[in-house]
Short mmCIF file of C-alpha atoms and ligand atoms in Angstrom, two decimals:
data_model
loop_
_atom_site.label_atom_id
_atom_site.label_comp_id
_atom_site.label_asym_id
_atom_site.label_seq_id
_atom_site.Cartn_x
_atom_site.Cartn_y
_atom_site.Cartn_z
CA MET A 21 0.07 -0.13 0.33
CA GLU A 22 2.68 2.29 0.92
CA GLY A 23 4.69 1.22 -2.22
CA LEU A 24 1.62 2.17 -4.39
CA THR A 25 1.36 5.40 -2.97
CA LEU A 26 5.14 6.29 -3.73
CA LEU A 27 5.21 5.29 -6.82
CA SER A 28 1.45 6.91 -8.15
CA LEU A 29 3.59 10.02 -5.78
CA LEU A 30 6.54 9.83 -8.27
CA LEU A 31 4.95 8.74 -11.60
CA PRO A 32 3.76 12.32 -12.55
CA LEU A 33 7.20 13.46 -12.12
CA LEU A 34 8.83 10.64 -13.66
CA LEU A 35 6.72 11.76 -16.58
CA PHE A 36 7.52 15.11 -16.58
CA ASP A 37 11.16 14.82 -16.15
CA THR A 38 11.36 12.71 -19.42
CA GLY A 39 8.63 14.45 -21.31
CA ASP A 40 9.13 18.66 -21.32
CA ALA A 41 11.42 19.66 -18.97
CA LYS A 42 14.55 17.33 -20.17
CA TYR A 43 17.18 20.06 -19.76
CA GLU A 44 17.08 22.18 -16.64
CA PRO A 45 18.22 25.48 -16.34
CA ASN A 46 21.62 24.66 -14.42
CA TRP A 47 25.05 24.56 -16.91
CA LYS A 48 25.26 20.80 -15.96
CA SER A 49 22.28 19.97 -17.78
CA ILE A 50 22.50 22.02 -20.54
CA ASP A 51 26.07 21.37 -20.99
CA SER A 52 24.81 17.78 -21.55
CA ARG A 53 23.22 17.96 -25.05
CA PRO A 54 24.48 16.16 -27.41
CA SER A 55 25.84 18.72 -30.56
CA PRO A 56 22.87 18.23 -33.42
CA GLU A 57 25.29 16.00 -36.23
CA TRP A 58 24.31 18.91 -38.99
CA PHE A 59 26.80 20.97 -37.05
CA ASP A 60 29.93 18.74 -37.04
CA GLN A 61 29.02 17.81 -40.67
CA ALA A 62 28.70 21.44 -42.26
CA LYS A 63 32.45 22.62 -41.30
CA PHE A 64 32.31 25.95 -43.08
CA GLY A 65 29.96 28.97 -42.62
CA ILE A 66 29.61 32.76 -43.36
CA PHE A 67 29.66 35.42 -40.74
CA ILE A 68 28.02 38.82 -41.35
CA HIS A 69 28.75 42.05 -39.81
CA TRP A 70 26.43 44.54 -41.07
CA GLY A 71 24.94 47.68 -38.98
CA VAL A 72 25.18 51.41 -38.00
CA PHE A 73 28.74 51.06 -37.69
CA SER A 74 28.75 50.08 -41.12
CA VAL A 75 28.14 54.15 -42.13
CA PRO A 76 31.19 54.86 -40.94
CA SER A 77 32.77 52.24 -42.01
CA PHE A 78 36.63 53.36 -40.22
CA GLY A 79 38.63 51.48 -37.77
CA SER A 80 36.35 48.79 -36.68
CA GLU A 81 32.78 47.56 -35.76
CA TRP A 82 33.23 49.19 -32.05
CA PHE A 83 33.48 52.52 -33.81
CA TRP A 84 31.19 54.28 -31.25
CA TYR A 85 32.93 52.83 -28.54
CA TYR A 86 36.06 53.72 -29.11
CA TRP A 87 35.37 57.10 -30.50
CA GLN A 88 32.82 57.70 -27.02
CA ARG A 89 34.22 55.89 -24.66
CA ASN A 90 38.00 55.25 -25.19
CA LYS A 91 38.03 58.67 -27.48
CA VAL A 92 41.20 57.07 -28.99
CA GLN A 93 42.45 59.73 -31.05
CA VAL A 94 42.30 58.35 -34.57
CA TYR A 95 38.31 57.78 -34.29
CA VAL A 96 38.47 61.75 -32.34
CA ASP A 97 40.49 62.96 -35.18
CA PHE A 98 38.36 61.30 -37.97
CA MET A 99 35.06 62.69 -36.51
CA LYS A 100 36.35 66.40 -36.01
CA LYS A 101 37.83 66.42 -39.78
CA ASN A 102 34.43 64.91 -41.54
CA TYR A 103 31.30 65.77 -39.62
CA PRO A 104 30.23 68.66 -37.51
CA PRO A 105 31.04 68.71 -34.38
CA ASP A 106 27.72 67.86 -32.88
CA PHE A 107 26.75 64.90 -34.70
CA LYS A 108 26.16 61.70 -32.83
CA TYR A 109 26.28 58.36 -32.96
CA GLN A 110 22.60 58.23 -33.64
CA ASP A 111 22.70 60.21 -36.77
CA PHE A 112 24.59 58.31 -38.63
CA ALA A 113 21.18 55.84 -38.58
CA PRO A 114 19.56 57.37 -41.56
CA TYR A 115 22.82 57.08 -43.80
CA PHE A 116 22.47 53.22 -43.30
CA THR A 117 20.58 53.12 -46.49
CA ALA A 118 20.83 49.41 -47.74
CA GLU A 119 19.63 50.81 -51.45
CA PHE A 120 21.62 48.42 -53.43
CA PHE A 121 20.67 45.20 -50.68
CA ASN A 122 19.47 42.36 -52.41
CA ALA A 123 19.23 39.39 -50.10
CA LYS A 124 19.03 36.91 -53.35
CA LYS A 125 22.26 38.31 -54.49
CA TRP A 126 23.80 37.67 -51.08
CA THR A 127 22.67 34.03 -51.13
CA ASP A 128 24.09 33.34 -54.40
CA ILE A 129 27.65 34.63 -52.88
CA PHE A 130 27.05 32.69 -49.99
CA ALA A 131 26.35 29.61 -51.64
CA SER A 132 29.10 29.81 -54.21
CA SER A 133 31.73 30.01 -50.94
CA GLY A 134 30.60 26.21 -50.40
CA ALA A 135 29.28 27.07 -47.04
CA LYS A 136 26.69 25.58 -44.74
CA TYR A 137 25.40 28.36 -42.85
CA ILE A 138 25.62 32.33 -42.29
CA VAL A 139 25.66 33.81 -39.27
CA LEU A 140 24.00 37.49 -39.22
CA THR A 141 24.43 40.04 -36.78
CA THR A 142 20.82 40.86 -35.91
CA LYS A 143 22.04 43.28 -32.78
CA HIS A 144 26.15 44.18 -32.48
CA HIS A 145 26.68 45.85 -28.95
CA GLU A 146 25.55 49.27 -30.63
CA GLY A 147 22.20 48.15 -29.60
CA PHE A 148 20.77 48.93 -33.23
CA THR A 149 18.35 45.90 -34.35
CA MET A 150 18.10 44.92 -37.33
CA TRP A 151 14.59 43.76 -37.43
CA GLY A 152 11.36 46.14 -36.06
CA SER A 153 12.10 44.69 -32.66
CA LYS A 154 9.09 44.93 -30.22
CA THR A 155 10.99 46.40 -27.95
CA SER A 156 13.10 48.74 -29.89
CA TRP A 157 11.93 52.26 -30.78
CA ASN A 158 13.69 54.40 -33.41
CA TRP A 159 16.97 52.27 -33.11
CA ASN A 160 16.17 49.65 -35.56
CA ALA A 161 16.41 48.49 -39.19
CA VAL A 162 12.36 49.30 -39.77
CA ASP A 163 11.66 52.52 -37.72
CA VAL A 164 15.46 54.19 -39.32
CA GLY A 165 17.86 53.65 -42.18
CA PRO A 166 17.04 51.15 -44.54
CA LYS A 167 13.04 50.83 -42.88
CA ARG A 168 13.34 47.23 -43.81
CA ASP A 169 13.52 43.87 -41.87
CA LEU A 170 16.76 42.96 -43.54
CA VAL A 171 16.93 39.59 -40.94
CA ASP A 172 13.49 38.70 -42.34
CA GLU A 173 14.64 39.35 -45.90
CA VAL A 174 18.01 37.39 -45.37
CA ALA A 175 16.27 34.44 -43.58
CA THR A 176 13.67 34.53 -46.35
CA ALA A 177 15.99 34.73 -49.28
CA LEU A 178 17.94 31.89 -47.66
CA ARG A 179 15.46 29.57 -47.61
CA ALA A 180 14.27 30.35 -50.78
CA ASN A 181 17.03 29.68 -52.70
CA SER A 182 19.75 27.66 -51.17
CA ASP A 183 20.49 24.60 -48.65
CA LEU A 184 22.24 27.15 -46.04
CA ARG A 185 21.00 26.92 -42.83
CA LEU A 186 20.22 30.42 -41.07
CA GLY A 187 21.98 31.63 -38.01
CA LEU A 188 21.91 35.12 -36.55
CA TYR A 189 23.94 37.28 -33.87
CA HIS A 190 23.00 38.37 -30.92
CA SER A 191 24.51 40.81 -28.98
CA LEU A 192 23.56 40.67 -24.97
CA PHE A 193 24.49 43.73 -23.72
CA GLU A 194 24.45 47.29 -25.44
CA TRP A 195 27.56 49.40 -24.55
CA PHE A 196 25.57 52.75 -23.48
CA ASN A 197 22.09 51.58 -22.63
CA PRO A 198 20.83 53.33 -19.60
CA LEU A 199 19.36 49.99 -18.12
CA TYR A 200 22.48 48.13 -18.84
CA GLU A 201 24.33 51.17 -17.29
CA GLN A 202 22.35 50.90 -14.13
CA ASP A 203 22.36 47.44 -13.22
CA ALA A 204 26.08 47.66 -14.19
CA ALA A 205 25.86 49.96 -11.32
CA ASN A 206 24.29 47.92 -9.03
CA LYS A 207 27.01 45.29 -9.97
CA PHE A 208 24.14 43.53 -11.26
CA LYS A 209 22.32 42.96 -8.58
CA THR A 210 19.14 44.30 -10.47
CA ASN A 211 18.49 42.85 -14.12
CA TYR A 212 16.35 45.57 -15.94
CA PHE A 213 18.19 45.56 -18.83
CA PRO A 214 17.66 41.56 -19.45
CA THR A 215 14.49 41.74 -18.50
CA SER A 216 13.62 44.02 -20.25
CA LYS A 217 15.56 44.28 -23.72
CA THR A 218 18.01 41.19 -23.86
CA LEU A 219 15.77 38.01 -23.12
CA PRO A 220 12.27 39.61 -25.08
CA GLU A 221 14.54 40.00 -27.84
CA LEU A 222 16.00 36.63 -28.06
CA TYR A 223 12.66 34.94 -27.69
CA GLU A 224 11.75 36.90 -30.57
CA LEU A 225 14.71 35.70 -32.78
CA ILE A 226 13.96 32.36 -32.34
CA LEU A 227 9.88 32.41 -32.75
CA LYS A 228 10.05 34.61 -35.43
CA TYR A 229 13.23 33.66 -37.96
CA LYS A 230 13.62 30.18 -36.50
CA PRO A 231 17.58 30.61 -36.97
CA GLU A 232 19.39 27.18 -36.09
CA VAL A 233 22.60 28.55 -34.97
CA LEU A 234 22.18 31.22 -32.13
CA TRP A 235 25.60 33.45 -31.90
CA SER A 236 25.49 34.64 -29.01
CA ASP A 237 28.02 38.00 -27.56
CA GLY A 238 28.85 40.53 -25.39
CA ASP A 239 28.22 39.62 -21.87
CA GLY A 240 29.10 42.84 -20.91
CA ASP A 241 31.54 41.75 -17.55
CA ALA A 242 28.30 40.11 -16.41
CA PRO A 243 27.99 36.01 -14.78
CA ASP A 244 25.48 33.83 -16.61
CA THR A 245 22.48 33.92 -13.71
CA TYR A 246 22.37 38.18 -14.75
CA TRP A 247 21.69 37.24 -18.43
CA ASN A 248 19.05 34.06 -17.19
CA SER A 249 21.03 31.98 -19.46
CA THR A 250 20.36 28.37 -18.28
CA GLY A 251 16.81 29.50 -18.44
CA PHE A 252 16.53 30.54 -22.06
CA LEU A 253 18.72 27.67 -23.02
CA ALA A 254 16.48 25.49 -21.13
CA TRP A 255 13.73 26.87 -23.38
CA LEU A 256 15.26 27.10 -26.35
CA TYR A 257 16.51 22.92 -26.09
CA ASN A 258 12.94 21.94 -24.75
CA ASP A 259 9.87 24.03 -25.85
CA SER A 260 11.19 26.07 -28.43
CA PRO A 261 10.76 25.70 -32.44
CA VAL A 262 14.35 24.77 -33.31
CA ARG A 263 14.79 22.64 -30.52
CA ASP A 264 16.00 19.75 -32.45
CA THR A 265 18.39 21.19 -34.62
CA VAL A 266 19.54 24.59 -33.19
CA VAL A 267 23.22 24.68 -32.09
CA THR A 268 24.44 27.68 -29.64
CA ASN A 269 28.18 28.60 -28.47
CA ASP A 270 29.54 29.90 -25.58
CA ARG A 271 28.97 33.01 -24.99
CA TRP A 272 26.42 33.17 -22.32
CA GLY A 273 27.89 35.33 -19.41
CA TYR A 274 31.14 35.93 -17.94
CA GLY A 275 33.53 32.82 -17.39
CA SER A 276 31.06 30.76 -19.81
CA ILE A 277 33.54 30.94 -22.94
CA CYS A 278 35.48 28.13 -23.71
CA ASN A 279 33.39 26.30 -20.69
CA HIS A 280 29.93 26.59 -21.43
CA GLY A 281 26.81 26.11 -23.89
CA GLY A 282 27.01 25.04 -27.06
CA TYR A 283 30.25 24.52 -29.20
CA TYR A 284 33.32 26.23 -27.92
CA THR A 285 34.74 29.89 -29.95
CA CYS A 286 37.22 30.49 -26.82
CA SER A 287 38.47 33.56 -28.67
CA ASP A 288 38.30 35.79 -31.71
CA ARG A 289 40.33 33.46 -34.15
CA TYR A 290 40.83 30.93 -32.34
CA GLN A 291 43.46 28.27 -33.71
CA PRO A 292 44.24 25.74 -31.08
CA GLY A 293 47.36 23.71 -33.88
CA HIS A 294 45.64 20.70 -32.21
CA LEU A 295 42.60 18.61 -32.11
CA ILE A 296 39.80 19.86 -29.35
CA LYS A 297 37.37 17.15 -28.23
CA HIS A 298 34.21 19.60 -28.01
CA LYS A 299 33.16 20.84 -31.18
CA TRP A 300 34.18 24.37 -31.56
CA GLU A 301 34.50 27.01 -34.34
CA ASN A 302 37.47 29.18 -35.42
CA CYS A 303 35.64 32.90 -35.95
CA MET A 304 37.64 35.03 -38.41
CA SER A 305 37.49 37.99 -40.70
CA ILE A 306 38.77 38.24 -44.07
CA ASP A 307 40.08 41.43 -43.30
CA ARG A 308 42.30 41.05 -40.38
CA ARG A 309 41.63 44.02 -38.37
CA SER A 310 38.26 44.57 -38.57
CA TRP A 311 34.63 43.05 -38.94
CA GLY A 312 32.48 45.67 -40.18
CA TYR A 313 33.47 47.13 -43.51
CA ARG A 314 36.44 49.40 -43.44
CA ARG A 315 36.54 52.01 -45.97
CA GLU A 316 40.34 52.58 -45.48
CA ALA A 317 41.57 48.79 -45.64
CA PRO A 318 44.57 48.38 -47.72
CA LEU A 319 44.71 45.21 -49.80
CA SER A 320 47.31 43.77 -47.61
CA ASP A 321 44.83 43.87 -44.48
CA TYR A 322 42.67 41.10 -46.22
CA LEU A 323 43.76 37.93 -45.78
CA SER A 324 44.99 36.04 -49.07
CA ILE A 325 43.19 33.11 -50.89
CA GLU A 326 45.98 30.84 -49.89
CA GLN A 327 45.71 31.85 -46.20
CA LEU A 328 42.05 31.10 -46.07
CA VAL A 329 42.33 27.87 -47.40
CA ALA A 330 45.05 27.02 -45.20
CA THR A 331 43.20 28.12 -42.28
CA LEU A 332 40.17 26.02 -43.08
CA VAL A 333 42.29 22.92 -43.68
CA GLU A 334 43.98 23.64 -40.45
CA THR A 335 40.53 24.40 -38.60
CA VAL A 336 39.30 21.44 -39.64
CA SER A 337 42.17 18.76 -39.03
CA CYS A 338 41.93 20.12 -35.43
CA GLY A 339 38.15 19.35 -35.09
CA GLY A 340 36.62 22.75 -35.81
CA ASN A 341 34.15 24.97 -38.02
CA LEU A 342 35.18 27.44 -39.70
CA LEU A 343 32.94 30.92 -39.87
CA LEU A 344 34.71 32.94 -42.30
CA ASN A 345 33.39 36.82 -41.81
CA VAL A 346 32.71 39.59 -44.47
CA GLY A 347 31.64 42.88 -43.85
CA PRO A 348 28.60 44.62 -45.99
CA THR A 349 29.01 48.12 -46.99
CA HIS A 350 26.26 50.67 -45.65
CA ASP A 351 24.36 50.58 -48.59
CA GLY A 352 23.87 46.78 -48.94
CA ARG A 353 27.02 45.46 -51.09
CA ILE A 354 29.71 43.13 -50.57
CA ALA A 355 32.72 44.31 -52.30
CA PRO A 356 33.98 42.58 -54.69
CA ILE A 357 37.40 41.88 -52.41
CA TYR A 358 34.73 39.55 -50.26
CA GLU A 359 33.27 38.76 -53.21
CA GLU A 360 36.31 36.61 -54.75
CA ARG A 361 37.61 35.35 -51.81
CA LEU A 362 34.09 33.37 -51.27
CA ARG A 363 34.25 32.46 -54.70
CA GLN A 364 37.50 31.30 -54.59
CA VAL A 365 37.02 29.10 -51.34
CA GLY A 366 34.02 27.61 -53.24
CA GLN A 367 36.60 26.63 -56.34
CA TRP A 368 38.52 25.20 -54.21
CA LEU A 369 35.70 23.23 -52.32
CA LYS A 370 34.43 21.97 -55.40
CA VAL A 371 37.75 19.78 -55.96
CA ASN A 372 38.40 19.00 -52.28
CA GLY A 373 34.84 19.31 -50.59
CA GLU A 374 35.50 15.64 -50.05
CA ALA A 375 38.29 15.87 -47.48
CA ILE A 376 36.37 18.85 -45.50
CA PHE A 377 32.56 17.67 -45.22
CA ASN A 378 31.29 15.23 -43.24
CA THR A 379 35.04 14.56 -42.12
CA THR A 380 36.16 13.24 -38.29
CA ALA A 381 39.21 14.72 -36.85
CA TRP A 382 42.08 11.04 -37.70
CA ARG A 383 44.25 10.24 -35.26
CA ALA A 384 47.58 12.55 -36.47
CA GLN A 385 46.23 16.09 -37.26
CA ASN A 386 49.01 17.15 -39.24
CA ASP A 387 52.46 15.15 -40.20
CA SER A 388 55.02 14.84 -37.91
CA ILE A 389 58.00 15.57 -40.12
CA THR A 390 56.93 16.78 -43.26
CA PRO A 391 55.18 20.56 -42.57
CA HIS A 392 51.98 22.07 -44.60
CA ILE A 393 50.00 18.28 -44.21
CA TRP A 394 46.82 18.10 -42.59
CA TYR A 395 44.51 14.73 -41.80
CA THR A 396 40.84 14.36 -41.62
CA SER A 397 39.49 10.55 -42.23
CA LYS A 398 36.12 9.47 -42.82
CA PRO A 399 35.60 6.19 -40.77
CA GLN A 400 32.51 4.70 -42.61
CA GLU A 401 34.57 5.07 -46.27
CA LYS A 402 38.19 3.99 -44.85
CA ALA A 403 39.43 6.88 -45.60
CA ILE A 404 42.28 8.96 -45.13
CA PHE A 405 43.01 12.50 -46.88
CA ALA A 406 46.08 14.18 -46.52
CA MET A 407 45.39 18.02 -47.95
CA MET A 408 49.11 19.88 -48.64
CA LEU A 409 49.15 23.44 -48.46
CA GLU A 410 52.39 23.38 -51.18
CA TRP A 411 53.22 21.37 -54.21
CA PRO A 412 56.05 19.72 -53.70
CA SER A 413 58.93 20.89 -55.26
CA ASN A 414 60.77 17.59 -56.30
CA GLY A 415 57.64 15.84 -57.43
CA THR A 416 57.23 13.80 -54.38
CA VAL A 417 55.56 13.88 -50.77
CA ILE A 418 56.43 12.06 -48.20
CA LEU A 419 53.61 10.83 -45.59
CA HIS A 420 54.68 9.43 -42.42
CA GLU A 421 51.23 8.99 -40.58
CA PRO A 422 50.10 6.65 -42.49
CA VAL A 423 50.45 2.88 -41.88
CA VAL A 424 49.93 1.29 -45.16
CA THR A 425 49.76 -2.04 -46.99
CA GLN A 426 51.16 -3.60 -50.68
CA GLY A 427 48.23 -4.45 -52.89
CA GLN A 428 45.69 -2.88 -50.47
CA THR A 429 46.32 0.41 -50.13
CA GLN A 430 45.22 3.34 -53.27
CA VAL A 431 45.80 6.76 -53.40
CA VAL A 432 43.98 8.91 -55.09
CA LEU A 433 44.79 12.93 -55.95
CA LEU A 434 41.33 14.60 -55.83
CA GLY A 435 40.34 15.93 -59.27
CA VAL A 436 43.20 14.12 -60.90
CA GLY A 437 43.27 10.39 -60.15
CA THR A 438 45.14 7.40 -58.69
CA LEU A 439 48.81 7.57 -58.09
CA PRO A 440 51.86 5.33 -57.83
CA TRP A 441 53.56 5.06 -54.25
CA GLN A 442 55.87 3.34 -52.21
CA PRO A 443 56.04 2.16 -48.51
CA LEU A 444 58.97 4.40 -47.06
CA ASN A 445 59.58 1.75 -44.26
CA PRO A 446 58.62 -1.27 -42.47
CA SER A 447 56.79 0.60 -39.67
CA GLY A 448 54.73 3.17 -42.14
CA GLY A 449 54.62 6.08 -44.16
CA LEU A 450 54.77 6.60 -47.52
CA THR A 451 56.49 8.25 -50.88
CA VAL A 452 53.68 9.64 -53.37
CA LEU A 453 54.87 10.43 -56.69
CA LEU A 454 52.98 13.05 -57.88
CA PRO A 455 52.49 13.32 -61.59
CA PRO A 456 54.05 16.63 -64.16
CA LEU A 457 50.57 18.67 -64.30
CA PRO A 458 51.21 21.54 -66.97
CA PHE A 459 49.09 24.69 -65.11
CA SER A 460 46.50 24.54 -66.93
CA GLN A 461 45.80 20.95 -66.07
CA MET A 462 46.23 21.14 -62.26
CA PRO A 463 42.68 20.26 -60.28
CA CYS A 464 42.94 23.35 -58.31
CA GLN A 465 45.20 26.22 -57.62
CA TRP A 466 45.73 26.50 -53.71
CA ALA A 467 46.12 23.31 -51.64
CA TRP A 468 45.73 19.63 -52.81
CA THR A 469 43.90 16.24 -51.59
CA LEU A 470 45.49 13.09 -51.25
CA LYS A 471 42.82 10.30 -50.73
CA LEU A 472 43.93 7.34 -49.04
CA THR A 473 42.32 3.96 -48.73
CA GLY A 474 43.12 0.55 -47.63
CA ALA A 475 45.72 2.50 -45.22
CA ALA A 476 45.35 3.07 -41.63
C1 NAG B 524 14.46 32.78 -16.34
O1 NAG B 524 14.31 31.48 -17.37
C2 NAG B 524 13.36 31.06 -16.87
C3 NAG B 524 12.91 29.89 -18.24
O2 NAG B 524 12.16 30.99 -19.32
C4 NAG B 524 11.86 31.42 -16.54
O3 NAG B 524 10.66 30.77 -15.86
C5 NAG B 524 12.42 32.71 -15.47
O4 NAG B 524 11.36 32.94 -15.18
C6 NAG B 524 13.32 33.33 -15.56
N1 NAG B 524 13.90 34.59 -14.63
C7 NAG B 524 14.12 35.82 -14.95
C8 NAG B 524 14.47 35.81 -13.75
O5 NAG B 524 13.77 36.03 -15.93
C1 NAG B 525 26.95 14.85 -44.90
O1 NAG B 525 26.15 13.66 -44.57
C2 NAG B 525 24.73 14.10 -44.39
C3 NAG B 525 24.09 13.30 -43.71
O2 NAG B 525 24.26 12.20 -43.38
C4 NAG B 525 23.94 14.09 -45.63
O3 NAG B 525 22.79 14.24 -45.86
C5 NAG B 525 24.94 15.10 -46.53
O4 NAG B 525 24.29 15.02 -47.49
C6 NAG B 525 26.44 14.89 -46.31
N1 NAG B 525 26.97 15.78 -47.42
C7 NAG B 525 28.18 15.48 -47.90
C8 NAG B 525 29.03 16.78 -48.69
O5 NAG B 525 28.48 14.97 -47.59
C1 NAG B 526 52.38 20.57 -37.20
O1 NAG B 526 51.32 21.84 -36.26
C2 NAG B 526 51.81 21.98 -34.76
C3 NAG B 526 50.75 23.25 -34.52
O2 NAG B 526 50.70 24.18 -35.68
C4 NAG B 526 53.24 22.99 -35.18
O3 NAG B 526 53.52 23.39 -34.16
C5 NAG B 526 54.00 21.58 -36.03
O4 NAG B 526 54.88 22.38 -36.13
C6 NAG B 526 53.65 21.14 -37.51
N1 NAG B 526 54.60 19.97 -37.78
C7 NAG B 526 55.23 19.94 -38.27
C8 NAG B 526 55.60 18.50 -38.88
O5 NAG B 526 54.75 21.19 -39.23
C1 NAG B 527 61.88 15.55 -51.86
O1 NAG B 527 62.08 16.69 -51.27
C2 NAG B 527 61.53 16.04 -50.16
C3 NAG B 527 61.81 17.17 -49.04
O2 NAG B 527 62.45 18.18 -49.55
C4 NAG B 527 62.77 14.74 -49.76
O3 NAG B 527 62.78 14.52 -48.66
C5 NAG B 527 62.95 13.90 -50.69
O4 NAG B 527 63.90 13.01 -50.44
C6 NAG B 527 63.18 14.31 -51.86
N1 NAG B 527 63.11 12.99 -52.86
C7 NAG B 527 63.31 13.39 -54.43
C8 NAG B 527 63.07 11.97 -55.50
O5 NAG B 527 64.09 13.79 -54.51
#
């Protein structure tokens, strides 16, 4: 009798636990969620930093902060020289015109890069929302500037014209929001700002645009308890319309980076050079000095296609995804230098995508002796990929890591065909003889892949 009473008391709790509230609002539970498989398979995404900072398009997307808070001299001088003395940052917003913005054209460029997802800034630390947010008045793209819902246009065009998945970037804090400043003055013992601004925005973004990546940023030196991050994430994982496929990153409050949440981003341009077991992403920008568009950038500040391919290869070999940033202009263009780089990555992936997409980190990330060789693998196909960032000048390359077997091991140069090889020594390794191809018959121009089967 007593046992039955206990069971009938426990039953609803058990049902509740295995049903609605699968994840609880604490890090132990949130961190236990497996990363949705699509994200690890995707490997490559495009980051887009666009906002009011694209109007001055000078220095960095941190323009407002460097000018008004840090009073960095080049920013102060830039304003003095080019604008009336009473010009405020807010006065830039009407010049955020986006008259050449065409989301279909953007989608075509993103798709041509071979990327599998994008991440668009919906609100950077300046606080300007790129959609008609319910909690924004006259500091959003529908009320001022383009007078268009830019997030909706990107999301709609992406879904209508590509297989790319939608990701949204959102900054928790806003540099100069008075409610945030009030909470900060109260040492984050009050939470006026997250409850009236940040959290409503996050729920609105998820419900309205159903992104499959939510890229959080800007903890404002406040703990995750102030932002109610685990409360929001429990809702996201249990009850939101994207609960099965959404991935998030690790920027959810002071100390959570590289520690809690979804995949790790650790630091901007994170490139560990060795295998990281927890899923991670290297976010970096084609312009090495800024995420937002910069009119004054010289050619030498844009990474070359050789550098970008090398970064993609190294990142994927070490278990990461690459999130490659472009900064569109205030009038909605993706400048030809960015477009060219994205299309070049796409050309390279057309030949070598087999060694990138859906791969798993191999037991060795790069060759132990021959430099500039990075490995990936596809266990289901029993394939090992060796990506060479340089074409060997004497026509042979030595791979020291793979263990080969005569009569079993096959070596294929992707885009060309089967190549002859010789064992290096009994314990492993091989020498591959590369064909003397004329330049016009090279399968690609910036890095080459050897696919090994029947090797271990
Ligand atoms: C934190 O999030 C949870 C889950 O969404 C919610 O129930 C709770 O009311 C939130 N707390 C605050 C202070 O906003
Ligand atoms: C990767 O794997 C997924 C799921 O198994 C599949 O749908 C997709 O076509 C694969 N992509 C590539 C590029 O092989
Ligand atoms: C392999 O990569 C690591 C990390 O980047 C580097 O330190 C090492 O020199 C590389 N090995 C070779 C042989 O280039
Ligand atoms: C080609 O160069 C590599 C390293 O530069 C060297 O180890 C190898 O012996 C050379 N092969 C031939 C056939 O000269």
